[in-house]
Amino acid sequence: MCGIIGGIGNTDFRSFLLTGLTKLDYRGYDSAGVAYFEGDKIEIRKVCGRVAALSLLVPQTLHTKVGIGHSRWATHGRPSVVNAHPHASQSGMFAIVHNGVITNFKTLQNQLKARRFQFVSQTDSEVIPHLLEWYYTRSGSVMEALRLAAEELQGSYAVAILCKDDPNHLYYLKKGAPLLICKTQDGIFVSSDPTPLAELGGDFYDLPEGSYGYLGEQEVVCYCGETPTAPTPFPYSGVAQSNELHGYRYHMEKEIADIPYAIAALSDNYLSNGALCFDENLLSALSGAKRIHFLGCGSSFFACQCGVSAFRARGKEALASVASEWLGFPYDLDGTTFFILVSQSGETADLIRCQAILNEKAIPHLTVTNTKMSSLERKSTYSLLLYAGLETAVAATKTFVSEVVLLELLASALGGAAVTEADLNCLIEGANAVLGRRNDLERLLSAFGENTFCLATGRLLPIAREAALKLKEVGYLHAEALASGEMKHGPLALIGEGFPVLALVGEICGQEGLRASLEEIKTRGGVPLVISMASYAQDEDAFVLPNVPAPLVPSLFAIVVDLFAFVLGQSRNHPVDHPRNLAKSVTV
Ligand code: GLU
């Protein structure tokens, strides 16, 4: 899930590599490193931590024409300097950065150890430079070494490689992990995604799947096995999106404040002259399908569950599956089901695998994502963009709300009462009202310790799940979401004096049962903290939301739970933008 950056040509490599890595650290940020030439030697600098720490180790000027860098999200071997990339081969002939997982690394490690290679790290990646060195020593050709290594490596990999004997080329291997190049007048640059290359202003190309080869200053050579192949043009607009904080202290804080604008962007893009506008073919594919099957991971999975309620409310059969679970047992593949894949980044590895299964069977599907030209968007039959703007903080906030709103708009385009521009304006007003009452949420903080339940019913249950996820992500507390009716089937055993329970009350269905559960919790010493919607509010409720039209109720609750999680994480001095152990885009 790490980020790779590299290039060959005339550029300030210090600035290019370090700035590029900063832009990539949403893919993983537990350690970082670079490799470049100093005379005829390969120099490696790496740290356990973020790019700012790395920059202290890299000389002000690099006299190199080629360099590679890496921002890691550890899969094998804990975050440490030794496990950080780049990794060197035994004699230092090769230095590599790797994104992905080598599934047969144990077998390869044993073979290489028998050939007297010594391993210094606990990573799967370290087999790659040693394997290259083994074949290079025997064949005298880097390309032959790459070809033979590619035959042996199993799993997924994008690898950028420096060879000490050849300071004029940047070598690569690619299978099952993204690797793009950008050709400019100054040279050729490579990255695991286009973001850090956007401002170079060159032409983008995708390196062929299963290929290996090299980049020179103005040439790209690719092979699949023994057959020459060529990179395919990648129509990326190259517009760099702003990552500025605009006076906010945290990206998460700014992105929550952006929510009203994100809703307005959906209104601008999916409503025209007061009417919903979606592709007619998409609408007829949805109407014609026997049922709608949503696939997602994390927050996007909870958005999928909101989508299920939205479609069911319009009489359409729908269900949602966690992508990684569906992969273990793919079903609904007889052509009568329409799939909707939801992913903020459009790069979620599990969803990409789901999509490959759908595409192999030519099953039409829709991708909902915030990232134009992402892997999922490019290979989808239909796609709908969120237009929420760049989201940098690891915890999804504005993109989650946008996903929930967009799925509601799409469902309402199928029939029944349509969501109108006035409805969206009312939601924007409600969002602004909630965002202006941060102090009221701060008053609730003292009730929270290390554990909580998040209770809801019906359409608010996915939002309670999202609340529990956010409290884990940025609050580092154990939070569990429950349908309120489940309380007395076991979880009530945990309730004792002072145990906090967050409850979301916003619709008629299930309200009585939820209020009854809260009484039972109170009776046993628990502390219910109720967030309710005005028309269902009671005097003792902790935070009352303004009324919004029924289909948009979950969206407004999503905003308040995002804000609450942020306020809680910040009050505990947690790194809310970059929580421990996580990465924004889950690409392994
Ligand atoms: N498997 C490699 C490691 O743990 C790369 C992980 C990644 O792609 O982030 O170092």
Coordinates of C-alpha atoms and ligand atoms in Angstrom, one line a residue:
M1 CA 0.0 0.0 0.0
C2 CA 3.1 2.1 -0.1
G3 CA 4.0 4.9 -2.4
I4 CA 6.7 4.7 -5.0
I5 CA 8.4 7.6 -6.7
G6 CA 11.4 7.7 -9.1
G7 CA 12.8 9.2 -12.2
I8 CA 15.6 9.7 -14.6
G9 CA 16.6 13.0 -16.2
N10 CA 17.5 16.5 -15.3
T11 CA 15.7 17.6 -12.2
D12 CA 16.4 18.6 -8.6
F13 CA 16.2 15.0 -7.3
R14 CA 16.2 16.0 -3.6
S15 CA 13.1 18.2 -4.1
F16 CA 11.4 15.8 -6.5
L17 CA 11.8 12.7 -4.3
L18 CA 10.9 14.4 -1.0
T19 CA 8.0 16.4 -2.3
G20 CA 6.7 13.4 -4.2
L21 CA 6.9 11.2 -1.1
T22 CA 5.0 13.8 1.0
K23 CA 2.2 13.7 -1.6
L24 CA 2.2 9.9 -1.5
D25 CA 2.1 9.4 2.2
Y26 CA -1.6 8.9 2.2
R27 CA -0.7 5.4 0.9
G28 CA 1.3 4.6 4.0
Y29 CA 3.6 6.6 6.3
D30 CA 5.3 4.3 8.8
S31 CA 8.7 4.8 7.3
A32 CA 10.3 6.4 4.2
G33 CA 13.5 6.2 2.2
V34 CA 15.3 7.2 -1.0
A35 CA 18.2 5.9 -3.1
Y36 CA 20.3 7.8 -5.6
F37 CA 23.7 7.8 -7.2
E38 CA 26.7 9.6 -5.6
G39 CA 29.5 9.2 -8.1
D40 CA 29.4 5.5 -9.0
K41 CA 27.9 4.4 -5.6
I42 CA 24.3 4.0 -4.7
E43 CA 23.4 5.9 -1.6
I44 CA 20.4 4.9 0.5
R45 CA 18.8 7.1 3.2
K46 CA 15.9 5.8 5.2
V47 CA 14.0 6.5 8.4
C48 CA 11.3 5.1 10.6
G49 CA 8.7 7.9 10.5
R50 CA 7.6 10.5 8.1
V51 CA 9.2 12.3 5.2
A52 CA 10.1 15.4 7.3
A53 CA 12.6 13.2 9.3
L54 CA 14.0 11.7 6.0
S55 CA 14.7 15.2 4.7
L56 CA 17.2 15.8 7.5
L57 CA 19.3 12.9 6.2
V58 CA 19.3 13.8 2.5
P59 CA 22.0 16.2 1.3
Q60 CA 20.9 19.6 0.0
T61 CA 22.1 18.8 -3.5
L62 CA 22.1 15.4 -5.2
H63 CA 24.5 14.9 -8.1
T64 CA 22.4 12.2 -9.7
K65 CA 20.5 11.6 -12.8
V66 CA 18.3 8.9 -11.4
G67 CA 16.6 8.3 -8.0
I68 CA 13.9 6.3 -6.3
G69 CA 11.8 6.8 -3.1
H70 CA 9.3 5.0 -1.0
S71 CA 6.7 5.7 1.7
R72 CA 5.9 2.4 3.5
W73 CA 2.9 0.7 5.0
A74 CA 4.3 -2.4 6.5
T75 CA 2.9 -5.8 5.6
H76 CA 5.9 -7.9 6.6
G77 CA 8.2 -6.8 9.3
R78 CA 7.4 -4.1 11.8
P79 CA 8.1 -0.4 10.9
S80 CA 11.8 0.2 11.5
V81 CA 14.8 1.7 9.7
V82 CA 16.0 -1.8 8.7
N83 CA 12.7 -2.8 7.2
A84 CA 12.1 0.6 5.5
H85 CA 12.8 0.7 1.7
P86 CA 15.0 0.9 -0.4
H87 CA 16.5 -2.5 0.2
A88 CA 19.9 -3.3 -1.2
S89 CA 21.2 -6.6 -2.6
Q90 CA 24.0 -8.4 -0.8
S91 CA 26.9 -6.7 -2.7
G92 CA 25.0 -3.4 -3.1
M93 CA 24.6 -3.9 -6.8
F94 CA 20.8 -3.3 -6.7
A95 CA 18.6 -1.0 -4.6
I96 CA 14.9 -1.5 -4.9
V97 CA 11.6 0.0 -3.6
H98 CA 8.6 -2.3 -3.7
N99 CA 4.8 -1.9 -3.4
G100 CA 2.8 -5.1 -2.9
V101 CA 3.3 -8.5 -1.3
I102 CA 5.6 -11.3 -2.5
T103 CA 3.5 -14.3 -1.5
N104 CA 6.3 -16.9 -2.0
F105 CA 9.0 -14.9 -0.2
K106 CA 9.7 -17.7 2.3
T107 CA 10.5 -20.2 -0.4
L108 CA 12.7 -17.7 -2.3
Q109 CA 14.4 -16.6 1.0
N110 CA 15.3 -20.2 1.8
Q111 CA 16.7 -20.8 -1.7
L112 CA 18.7 -17.6 -1.6
K113 CA 20.0 -18.4 1.9
A114 CA 21.2 -21.7 0.6
R115 CA 23.1 -19.6 -2.0
R116 CA 24.7 -17.7 0.8
F117 CA 22.6 -14.6 0.7
Q118 CA 22.2 -12.9 4.0
F119 CA 18.9 -11.2 4.9
V120 CA 19.0 -8.1 7.1
S121 CA 15.3 -7.2 7.2
Q122 CA 12.1 -9.0 8.1
T123 CA 10.3 -7.9 4.9
D124 CA 9.1 -9.9 2.0
S125 CA 10.6 -7.3 -0.3
E126 CA 14.2 -8.1 0.4
V127 CA 14.1 -11.2 -1.7
I128 CA 13.8 -9.0 -4.8
P129 CA 17.3 -7.3 -4.8
H130 CA 19.0 -10.6 -3.9
L131 CA 17.2 -12.5 -6.6
L132 CA 18.2 -9.9 -9.1
E133 CA 21.8 -10.0 -8.0
W134 CA 21.8 -13.8 -8.2
Y135 CA 20.6 -13.8 -11.9
Y136 CA 22.7 -10.7 -12.8
T137 CA 25.9 -12.3 -11.6
R138 CA 25.1 -15.3 -13.7
S139 CA 23.9 -13.7 -16.9
G140 CA 25.7 -10.3 -16.9
S141 CA 22.4 -8.7 -18.1
V142 CA 20.0 -6.7 -15.9
M143 CA 17.2 -7.3 -18.4
E144 CA 17.8 -11.1 -18.2
A145 CA 17.9 -10.9 -14.4
L146 CA 14.6 -9.0 -14.4
R147 CA 13.0 -11.6 -16.8
L148 CA 14.1 -14.5 -14.6
A149 CA 13.1 -12.8 -11.4
A150 CA 9.7 -12.0 -12.8
E151 CA 9.2 -15.7 -13.5
E152 CA 9.9 -16.6 -9.9
L153 CA 8.2 -13.8 -8.0
Q154 CA 4.6 -14.5 -7.0
G155 CA 2.1 -12.1 -5.5
S156 CA 1.8 -8.4 -6.4
Y157 CA 4.6 -6.0 -7.1
A158 CA 5.5 -2.6 -8.5
V159 CA 9.3 -2.3 -8.1
A160 CA 11.6 0.6 -9.0
I161 CA 15.2 -0.5 -9.3
L162 CA 18.7 1.1 -9.4
C163 CA 21.7 -0.9 -10.7
K164 CA 25.1 0.2 -9.6
D165 CA 26.6 -0.8 -12.9
D166 CA 24.2 1.3 -14.9
P167 CA 23.6 4.9 -13.5
N168 CA 21.9 5.8 -16.8
H169 CA 18.7 3.8 -16.4
L170 CA 15.9 3.2 -13.9
Y171 CA 14.7 -0.4 -14.1
Y172 CA 11.3 -1.7 -13.1
L173 CA 9.1 -4.7 -12.6
K174 CA 5.3 -4.6 -12.4
K175 CA 2.6 -7.1 -11.7
G176 CA -0.7 -6.5 -9.9
A177 CA 0.2 -3.1 -8.4
P178 CA 0.0 0.3 -10.1
L179 CA 3.0 1.9 -11.7
L180 CA 2.7 4.9 -14.0
I181 CA 5.2 6.9 -16.0
C182 CA 5.2 10.6 -17.0
K183 CA 7.3 11.6 -20.0
T184 CA 8.5 15.2 -19.9
Q185 CA 11.2 17.2 -21.7
D186 CA 13.4 16.8 -18.7
G187 CA 13.2 13.1 -18.4
I188 CA 10.9 10.2 -17.5
F189 CA 9.3 9.9 -14.0
V190 CA 7.5 7.1 -12.4
S191 CA 5.1 6.7 -9.5
S192 CA 2.5 4.4 -8.0
D193 CA -0.1 7.1 -8.7
P194 CA -0.3 10.2 -10.8
T195 CA -0.6 12.7 -7.9
P196 CA 3.1 13.5 -7.3
L197 CA 3.7 13.7 -11.0
A198 CA 0.8 16.0 -11.8
E199 CA 2.7 19.2 -11.8
L200 CA 5.5 17.9 -14.2
G201 CA 3.1 18.6 -17.0
G202 CA 4.1 15.6 -19.2
D203 CA 2.3 12.7 -20.9
F204 CA 1.2 9.9 -18.7
Y205 CA 1.5 6.2 -19.6
D206 CA 0.6 3.0 -17.7
L207 CA 3.3 0.3 -17.7
P208 CA 1.9 -3.0 -19.0
E209 CA 0.7 -5.6 -16.6
G210 CA 3.3 -8.3 -16.0
S211 CA 6.1 -6.3 -17.7
Y212 CA 9.6 -5.5 -16.8
G213 CA 12.1 -3.1 -18.4
Y214 CA 13.9 0.2 -18.0
L215 CA 13.5 4.0 -18.4
G216 CA 16.2 6.1 -20.0
E217 CA 16.1 9.9 -20.2
Q218 CA 13.9 9.8 -23.3
E219 CA 13.2 6.1 -23.8
V220 CA 11.0 3.4 -22.3
V221 CA 11.7 -0.3 -22.9
C222 CA 9.2 -2.9 -21.8
Y223 CA 9.0 -6.6 -22.1
C224 CA 6.5 -9.2 -21.1
G225 CA 8.5 -12.4 -21.0
E226 CA 10.6 -12.4 -24.2
T227 CA 8.1 -10.2 -26.1
P228 CA 8.6 -6.5 -26.4
T229 CA 5.6 -4.4 -25.4
A230 CA 4.8 -0.7 -25.0
P231 CA 3.2 1.5 -22.3
T232 CA -0.3 2.5 -22.9
P233 CA -1.4 6.2 -22.8
F234 CA -3.1 7.1 -19.6
P235 CA -5.4 10.1 -20.1
Y236 CA -4.7 11.9 -16.9
S237 CA -5.4 15.6 -17.0
G238 CA -2.4 16.3 -14.7
V239 CA -4.2 18.9 -12.7
A240 CA -2.6 19.0 -9.2
Q241 CA -5.3 19.4 -6.5
S242 CA -4.7 21.7 -3.6
N243 CA -3.7 20.2 -0.3
E244 CA -3.6 23.5 1.6
L245 CA -5.0 23.7 5.1
H246 CA -6.4 27.2 4.6
G247 CA -5.9 28.2 8.2
Y248 CA -7.2 24.9 9.7
R249 CA -4.9 23.0 12.0
Y250 CA -5.8 19.6 10.7
H251 CA -6.9 18.2 7.3
M252 CA -9.7 16.3 9.0
E253 CA -11.0 19.5 10.5
K254 CA -10.9 21.3 7.1
E255 CA -12.5 18.4 5.3
I256 CA -15.4 18.3 7.8
A257 CA -15.8 22.0 7.2
D258 CA -15.8 21.3 3.5
I259 CA -18.9 19.1 3.8
P260 CA -21.5 21.8 2.9
Y261 CA -19.5 22.5 -0.3
A262 CA -19.2 18.8 -1.1
I263 CA -23.0 18.5 -0.9
A264 CA -23.4 21.7 -3.1
A265 CA -21.0 20.0 -5.6
L266 CA -23.3 17.0 -5.9
S267 CA -26.2 19.3 -6.4
D268 CA -24.3 21.1 -9.2
N269 CA -23.3 18.0 -10.9
Y270 CA -26.4 15.7 -10.6
L271 CA -29.3 18.2 -10.7
S272 CA -30.1 20.3 -13.7
N273 CA -33.0 22.8 -13.8
G274 CA -34.3 21.1 -10.6
A275 CA -34.3 17.6 -12.1
L276 CA -31.9 14.7 -11.3
C277 CA -29.7 13.9 -14.2
F278 CA -28.0 10.6 -14.5
D279 CA -26.9 8.6 -17.6
E280 CA -30.1 7.1 -19.1
N281 CA -28.3 3.8 -19.8
L282 CA -27.2 3.6 -16.1
L283 CA -30.8 4.2 -15.0
S284 CA -32.2 1.6 -17.3
A285 CA -29.5 -0.9 -16.2
L286 CA -30.6 -0.2 -12.5
S287 CA -34.3 -0.5 -13.2
G288 CA -33.9 -3.6 -15.3
A289 CA -31.8 -5.5 -12.7
K290 CA -33.5 -8.0 -10.4
R291 CA -31.5 -6.6 -7.6
I292 CA -28.7 -4.2 -6.7
H293 CA -25.6 -5.6 -4.9
F294 CA -23.3 -3.1 -3.3
L295 CA -19.6 -3.8 -2.6
G296 CA -17.3 -1.7 -0.4
C297 CA -14.8 -1.7 2.4
G298 CA -14.6 0.3 5.6
S299 CA -16.6 3.6 5.6
S300 CA -17.6 3.0 2.0
F301 CA -19.2 -0.3 3.1
F302 CA -21.3 1.6 5.5
A303 CA -22.2 4.0 2.7
C304 CA -23.2 0.9 0.7
Q305 CA -25.5 -0.1 3.6
C306 CA -27.1 3.4 3.4
G307 CA -27.5 2.8 -0.4
V308 CA -29.3 -0.5 0.3
S309 CA -31.9 1.4 2.5
A310 CA -32.2 4.0 -0.2
F311 CA -32.9 1.5 -2.9
R312 CA -35.2 -0.7 -0.8
A313 CA -37.2 2.4 0.1
R314 CA -37.9 2.7 -3.7
G315 CA -39.0 -0.9 -3.8
K316 CA -35.7 -2.2 -5.3
E317 CA -34.3 -5.4 -3.9
A318 CA -30.7 -4.6 -2.6
L319 CA -27.9 -5.9 -0.4
A320 CA -24.4 -4.9 0.5
S321 CA -21.3 -7.1 0.9
V322 CA -17.9 -6.4 2.4
A323 CA -15.6 -6.7 -0.7
S324 CA -13.1 -9.0 1.0
E325 CA -15.9 -11.4 2.1
W326 CA -17.5 -11.4 -1.3
L327 CA -14.2 -12.3 -2.9
G328 CA -14.1 -15.5 -0.8
F329 CA -17.4 -16.5 -2.2
P330 CA -18.4 -14.4 -5.2
Y331 CA -22.1 -14.7 -6.0
D332 CA -25.0 -13.0 -7.8
L333 CA -23.1 -13.5 -11.0
D334 CA -25.9 -14.8 -13.2
G335 CA -26.3 -11.5 -15.0
T336 CA -29.6 -10.4 -13.3
T337 CA -27.9 -8.4 -10.6
F338 CA -26.4 -5.0 -11.0
F339 CA -23.3 -4.2 -8.9
I340 CA -22.3 -0.9 -7.4
L341 CA -18.7 -0.6 -6.2
V342 CA -18.1 2.3 -3.7
S343 CA -14.5 3.5 -3.0
Q344 CA -13.3 6.9 -2.1
S345 CA -9.8 6.4 -3.7
G346 CA -10.9 4.1 -6.5
E347 CA -7.7 2.1 -5.7
T348 CA -9.0 -0.2 -3.0
A349 CA -7.3 -3.5 -3.6
D350 CA -10.2 -5.8 -2.6
L351 CA -12.6 -3.9 -4.8
I352 CA -10.2 -4.0 -7.7
R353 CA -10.2 -7.8 -7.3
C354 CA -14.0 -7.8 -7.2
Q355 CA -14.2 -5.7 -10.3
A356 CA -11.8 -8.1 -12.1
I357 CA -14.3 -10.9 -11.5
L358 CA -17.2 -8.8 -12.8
N359 CA -15.3 -7.8 -15.9
E360 CA -14.2 -11.3 -16.6
K361 CA -17.8 -12.3 -16.7
A362 CA -18.8 -9.1 -18.6
I363 CA -21.2 -8.1 -15.8
P364 CA -22.0 -4.4 -16.0
H365 CA -21.4 -2.4 -12.9
L366 CA -21.1 1.1 -11.5
T367 CA -18.2 2.6 -9.6
V368 CA -18.8 5.5 -7.2
T369 CA -15.6 7.2 -6.3
N370 CA -13.9 10.5 -5.6
T371 CA -11.0 9.9 -7.9
K372 CA -11.3 10.4 -11.6
M373 CA -9.0 8.1 -13.6
S374 CA -8.5 5.8 -10.7
S375 CA -8.1 2.1 -11.4
L376 CA -11.7 1.3 -10.5
E377 CA -13.1 4.2 -12.5
R378 CA -11.2 3.4 -15.6
K379 CA -12.3 -0.2 -15.8
S380 CA -15.9 0.4 -14.8
T381 CA -19.0 0.1 -17.1
Y382 CA -20.4 3.3 -15.5
S383 CA -18.9 5.7 -13.0
L384 CA -20.2 8.5 -10.8
L385 CA -17.8 10.9 -9.3
L386 CA -18.3 12.5 -5.9
Y387 CA -16.6 15.9 -6.8
A388 CA -15.8 16.3 -3.1
G389 CA -12.3 17.6 -3.7
L390 CA -9.1 16.1 -2.5
E391 CA -9.4 14.4 0.9
T392 CA -6.1 14.1 2.7
A393 CA -6.9 12.9 6.3
V394 CA -6.9 9.2 6.6
A395 CA -10.4 9.1 8.1
A396 CA -13.0 9.6 5.3
T397 CA -15.4 12.4 6.2
K398 CA -16.6 14.6 3.3
T399 CA -16.3 11.6 0.9
F400 CA -18.3 9.4 3.2
V401 CA -21.1 12.0 3.4
S402 CA -20.9 12.5 -0.3
E403 CA -21.2 8.8 -1.0
V404 CA -24.3 8.6 1.2
V405 CA -25.9 11.6 -0.4
L406 CA -25.1 10.5 -4.0
L407 CA -26.5 7.0 -3.5
E408 CA -29.7 8.6 -2.1
L409 CA -29.9 10.8 -5.2
L410 CA -29.3 7.8 -7.5
A411 CA -32.0 5.7 -5.8
S412 CA -34.4 8.6 -5.9
A413 CA -33.8 9.0 -9.7
L414 CA -35.4 5.5 -10.1
G415 CA -38.8 6.6 -8.9
G416 CA -40.9 7.6 -5.9
A417 CA -40.4 11.0 -4.3
A418 CA -37.2 12.5 -5.9
V419 CA -34.7 14.4 -3.8
T420 CA -34.8 18.0 -4.9
E421 CA -32.5 20.9 -4.9
A422 CA -34.5 22.4 -2.0
D423 CA -33.9 19.2 0.0
L424 CA -30.1 19.4 -0.6
N425 CA -30.2 23.1 0.4
C426 CA -31.9 22.1 3.6
L427 CA -29.2 19.5 4.2
I428 CA -26.5 22.2 3.6
E429 CA -28.2 24.5 6.1
G430 CA -28.5 21.6 8.6
A431 CA -24.8 20.8 8.0
N432 CA -23.8 24.4 8.7
A433 CA -25.9 24.5 11.8
V434 CA -24.2 21.3 13.1
L435 CA -20.7 22.5 12.2
G436 CA -21.3 25.7 14.2
R437 CA -22.0 23.8 17.4
R438 CA -18.7 22.1 18.0
N439 CA -18.7 23.4 21.6
D440 CA -21.8 21.5 22.4
L441 CA -20.1 18.3 21.3
E442 CA -17.0 19.1 23.4
R443 CA -19.3 19.1 26.5
L444 CA -19.9 15.3 25.9
L445 CA -16.3 14.3 25.9
S446 CA -15.8 13.9 29.6
A447 CA -18.3 11.0 29.6
F448 CA -16.1 8.9 27.3
G449 CA -13.3 6.5 28.4
E450 CA -12.0 3.5 26.6
N451 CA -15.2 1.8 25.6
T452 CA -18.6 2.7 24.2
F453 CA -21.5 1.4 22.3
C454 CA -23.1 3.2 19.4
L455 CA -26.8 2.4 19.1
A456 CA -29.3 3.1 16.4
T457 CA -32.0 1.4 14.4
G458 CA -33.1 1.2 10.7
R459 CA -31.4 3.6 8.3
L460 CA -29.2 5.1 11.1
L461 CA -27.6 1.8 11.9
P462 CA -24.9 2.2 9.2
I463 CA -24.2 5.6 10.6
A464 CA -23.8 4.2 14.1
R465 CA -21.3 1.7 12.5
E466 CA -19.5 4.6 10.9
A467 CA -19.4 6.4 14.3
A468 CA -17.9 3.3 15.9
L469 CA -15.3 3.1 13.1
K470 CA -14.3 6.8 13.4
L471 CA -14.1 6.6 17.2
K472 CA -11.7 3.7 16.8
E473 CA -9.7 5.4 14.0
V474 CA -9.1 8.8 15.5
G475 CA -10.2 8.3 19.1
Y476 CA -8.3 5.0 19.7
L477 CA -11.2 3.8 21.8
H478 CA -13.1 0.6 21.5
A479 CA -16.5 1.4 20.1
E480 CA -19.1 -1.1 18.9
A481 CA -22.2 -0.4 16.9
L482 CA -25.4 -2.3 17.7
A483 CA -29.0 -2.3 16.6
S484 CA -30.6 -1.2 19.8
G485 CA -32.8 -4.3 19.9
E486 CA -29.6 -6.4 20.4
M487 CA -28.6 -4.8 23.7
K488 CA -30.5 -7.1 25.9
H489 CA -29.3 -10.2 24.0
G490 CA -25.9 -10.0 25.6
P491 CA -24.1 -6.6 25.4
L492 CA -26.1 -5.3 28.4
A493 CA -23.8 -7.4 30.5
L494 CA -21.0 -4.8 30.0
I495 CA -23.1 -1.9 31.2
G496 CA -22.1 -0.7 34.6
E497 CA -21.8 2.6 36.4
G498 CA -20.8 5.4 34.0
F499 CA -20.6 3.3 30.8
P500 CA -21.2 5.7 27.9
V501 CA -23.6 4.8 25.1
L502 CA -23.9 7.0 22.1
A503 CA -27.4 6.8 20.5
L504 CA -28.7 8.1 17.2
V505 CA -32.4 8.8 17.2
G506 CA -33.7 10.2 13.9
E507 CA -36.6 8.2 12.5
I508 CA -39.9 6.9 13.6
C509 CA -39.1 3.3 12.8
G510 CA -37.6 1.7 15.9
Q511 CA -37.6 4.8 17.9
E512 CA -39.7 3.4 20.8
G513 CA -37.5 0.3 21.1
L514 CA -34.4 2.4 21.1
R515 CA -35.7 4.7 23.8
A516 CA -36.7 1.6 25.8
S517 CA -33.1 0.2 25.5
L518 CA -31.7 3.5 26.7
E519 CA -33.9 3.4 29.8
E520 CA -32.6 -0.2 30.5
I521 CA -29.1 1.1 30.1
K522 CA -29.7 4.0 32.5
T523 CA -31.3 1.7 35.0
R524 CA -28.0 -0.2 35.2
G525 CA -25.9 2.9 35.7
G526 CA -25.0 3.5 32.0
V527 CA -24.9 7.0 30.5
P528 CA -26.9 7.4 27.3
L529 CA -25.7 10.3 25.2
V530 CA -28.4 10.9 22.6
I531 CA -28.0 12.7 19.3
S532 CA -31.5 13.2 18.0
M533 CA -33.4 14.9 15.3
A534 CA -35.6 17.8 16.4
S535 CA -38.9 16.0 15.6
Y536 CA -37.9 13.0 17.7
A537 CA -36.0 14.8 20.5
Q538 CA -36.6 14.6 24.2
D539 CA -35.6 17.0 26.9
E540 CA -32.5 15.1 28.2
D541 CA -31.0 14.6 24.7
A542 CA -27.4 15.7 24.4
F543 CA -27.4 17.2 20.9
V544 CA -30.4 18.0 18.8
L545 CA -30.2 18.2 15.0
P546 CA -32.4 20.4 12.9
N547 CA -35.0 18.5 10.8
V548 CA -34.1 17.7 7.2
P549 CA -36.1 15.8 4.6
A550 CA -36.4 12.1 5.4
P551 CA -34.1 10.7 2.7
L552 CA -31.3 12.9 3.9
V553 CA -31.5 12.1 7.6
P554 CA -28.6 9.6 7.6
S555 CA -26.4 12.2 5.8
L556 CA -26.9 14.8 8.5
F557 CA -26.2 12.2 11.3
A558 CA -23.0 11.3 9.4
I559 CA -21.8 14.9 9.7
V560 CA -22.3 15.0 13.4
V561 CA -20.6 11.7 14.1
D562 CA -17.6 12.8 12.0
L563 CA -17.3 16.0 13.9
F564 CA -17.7 14.3 17.2
A565 CA -14.9 11.8 16.4
F566 CA -12.6 14.6 15.3
V567 CA -13.3 16.6 18.5
L568 CA -12.6 13.5 20.6
G569 CA -9.4 12.5 18.8
Q570 CA -8.1 16.0 19.0
S571 CA -8.9 16.4 22.7
R572 CA -6.8 13.3 23.3
N573 CA -3.9 14.7 21.2
H574 CA -4.1 11.9 18.7
P575 CA -2.6 12.4 15.2
V576 CA -6.1 12.7 13.7
D577 CA -4.8 13.1 10.1
H578 CA -2.5 10.2 10.3
P579 CA -3.7 7.7 12.9
R580 CA -1.3 4.9 13.9
N581 CA -1.1 1.8 11.7
L582 CA -3.4 3.1 9.0
A583 CA -3.2 4.5 5.4
K584 CA -5.7 6.4 3.4
S585 CA -5.8 4.2 0.4
V586 CA -5.9 0.4 1.1
T587 CA -4.0 -0.8 -1.9
V588 CA -2.7 -4.1 -0.6
Ligands
GLU1 N1 5.4 -5.8 1.5 C1 6.3 -4.7 1.6 C2 6.7 -4.4 3.0 O1 6.1 -4.7 4.0 C3 5.7 -3.5 0.9 C4 4.4 -3.1 1.6 C5 3.6 -2.0 0.8 O2 3.3 -2.2 -0.3 O3 3.3 -1.0 1.5 O4 7.7 -3.7 3.2

